[in-house]
């Protein structure tokens, strides 16, 4: 595989693993892009969710540490995808982050709607 000095388009790229998907054809390249999209979507959703709760007890420290490890691992995988300098992969990562933001924002607005203040009776000012 040729080394590229800057951003480039093409399907002959190694993403996350040596020798994959380059050399396997277009189907594997597009499946790799789907994997990159899902990873970046998960990374964005993890970035938007709080790590701790107000009543966090010391017994849950191992669970929170494992969750932090998973979040960091997924973020590093997305970073490794981006450093291929392939513009198709970079655009896929950006679309995944946008998709994760939209999906989590819509989920929050649908399941946890903001309370609406009642209007004052008889047009009185509150």
Coordinates of C-alpha atoms in Angstrom, one line a residue:
X1 CA 0.0 0.0 0.0
X2 CA 1.3 3.4 -1.0
X3 CA 1.9 6.0 1.7
X4 CA 0.0 9.2 1.3
X5 CA 1.2 12.5 2.5
X6 CA -2.2 14.1 2.9
X7 CA -5.9 13.5 2.6
X8 CA -6.9 11.2 -0.3
X9 CA -9.9 9.3 -1.7
X10 CA -9.8 5.6 -2.5
X11 CA -10.8 2.1 -1.4
X12 CA -7.3 0.8 -1.0
X13 CA -7.0 1.6 2.7
X14 CA -6.3 -0.3 5.9
X15 CA -8.8 0.5 8.6
X16 CA -8.1 -0.7 12.1
X17 CA -6.5 -4.0 10.9
X18 CA -3.5 -4.6 8.6
X19 CA -4.7 -5.8 5.3
X20 CA -8.4 -5.1 5.8
X21 CA -10.4 -3.9 3.8
X22 CA -7.8 -3.2 1.2
X23 CA -7.5 -6.0 -1.3
X24 CA -11.0 -7.4 -0.5
X25 CA -13.1 -5.3 -2.8
X26 CA -15.8 -2.7 -2.5
X27 CA -18.1 -4.7 -0.3
X28 CA -15.6 -5.0 2.5
X29 CA -14.7 -1.3 2.1
X30 CA -18.3 -0.3 2.5
X31 CA -18.8 -2.6 5.5
X32 CA -15.7 -1.0 7.1
X33 CA -17.3 2.4 6.6
X34 CA -20.5 1.1 8.3
X35 CA -18.3 -0.1 11.2
X36 CA -16.6 3.3 11.4
X37 CA -20.0 5.1 11.3
X38 CA -21.3 2.9 14.2
X39 CA -18.1 3.5 16.2
X40 CA -18.2 7.3 15.8
X41 CA -22.0 7.3 16.5
X42 CA -21.3 5.4 19.8
X43 CA -18.4 7.7 20.6
X44 CA -20.6 10.8 20.2
X45 CA -23.4 9.2 22.3
X46 CA -21.0 8.3 25.1
X47 CA -19.5 11.8 25.0
X48 CA -23.0 13.3 25.5
X49 CA -24.0 11.1 28.5
X50 CA -22.8 11.9 32.0
X51 CA -20.3 9.6 33.6
X52 CA -21.3 9.8 37.2
X53 CA -24.6 10.2 39.0
X54 CA -25.2 12.5 42.0
X55 CA -25.6 9.6 44.4
X56 CA -22.6 7.5 43.2
X57 CA -21.5 5.0 45.8
X58 CA -18.0 3.6 46.2
X59 CA -19.3 0.1 45.4
X60 CA -20.1 1.2 41.8
X61 CA -16.5 2.4 41.2
X62 CA -15.5 -0.7 39.3
X63 CA -18.6 -0.4 37.0
X64 CA -17.8 3.2 36.3
X65 CA -14.2 2.5 35.7
X66 CA -15.1 -0.3 33.2
X67 CA -17.6 2.1 31.4
X68 CA -14.8 4.8 31.2
X69 CA -12.5 2.2 29.8
X70 CA -15.1 1.3 27.1
X71 CA -15.7 5.0 26.2
X72 CA -11.9 5.6 25.9
X73 CA -11.4 2.5 23.8
X74 CA -14.2 3.4 21.3
X75 CA -12.8 7.0 21.1
X76 CA -9.3 5.7 20.4
X77 CA -10.7 3.3 17.7
X78 CA -12.4 6.3 16.0
X79 CA -9.1 8.2 16.2
X80 CA -7.2 5.3 14.6
X81 CA -9.8 5.3 11.7
X82 CA -9.3 9.0 11.1
X83 CA -5.5 8.8 10.9
X84 CA -5.8 6.8 7.7
X85 CA -6.1 10.2 6.1
X86 CA -8.8 8.8 3.8
X87 CA -11.5 11.4 3.1
X88 CA -14.2 8.8 2.8
X89 CA -13.4 7.6 6.3
X90 CA -13.2 11.1 7.6
X91 CA -16.5 12.1 6.2
X92 CA -18.0 8.8 7.6
X93 CA -16.7 9.7 11.0
X94 CA -18.2 13.2 10.8
X95 CA -21.5 11.8 9.7
X96 CA -21.4 9.3 12.5
X97 CA -20.9 12.0 15.1
X98 CA -23.8 14.0 13.6
X99 CA -26.0 10.9 13.6
X100 CA -25.1 10.1 17.2
X101 CA -25.9 13.7 18.3
X102 CA -29.2 13.7 16.4
X103 CA -30.2 10.2 17.6
X104 CA -29.5 10.9 21.3
X105 CA -31.0 14.4 21.2
X106 CA -34.2 13.1 19.6
X107 CA -34.3 10.2 22.2
X108 CA -34.0 12.7 25.1
X109 CA -36.6 15.1 23.7
X110 CA -39.1 12.2 23.1
X111 CA -38.6 10.3 26.3
X112 CA -37.9 13.3 28.7
X113 CA -39.8 16.3 27.4
X114 CA -39.1 19.6 29.0
X115 CA -41.9 20.7 31.4
X116 CA -44.1 23.5 30.1
X117 CA -45.1 26.3 32.4
X118 CA -48.8 27.0 32.8
X119 CA -50.1 30.3 31.5
X120 CA -51.3 32.7 34.2
X121 CA -55.1 32.8 34.7
X122 CA -57.0 35.8 33.4
X123 CA -54.0 37.2 31.6
X124 CA -52.5 38.3 34.9
X125 CA -48.8 38.8 35.0
X126 CA -47.0 36.4 37.3

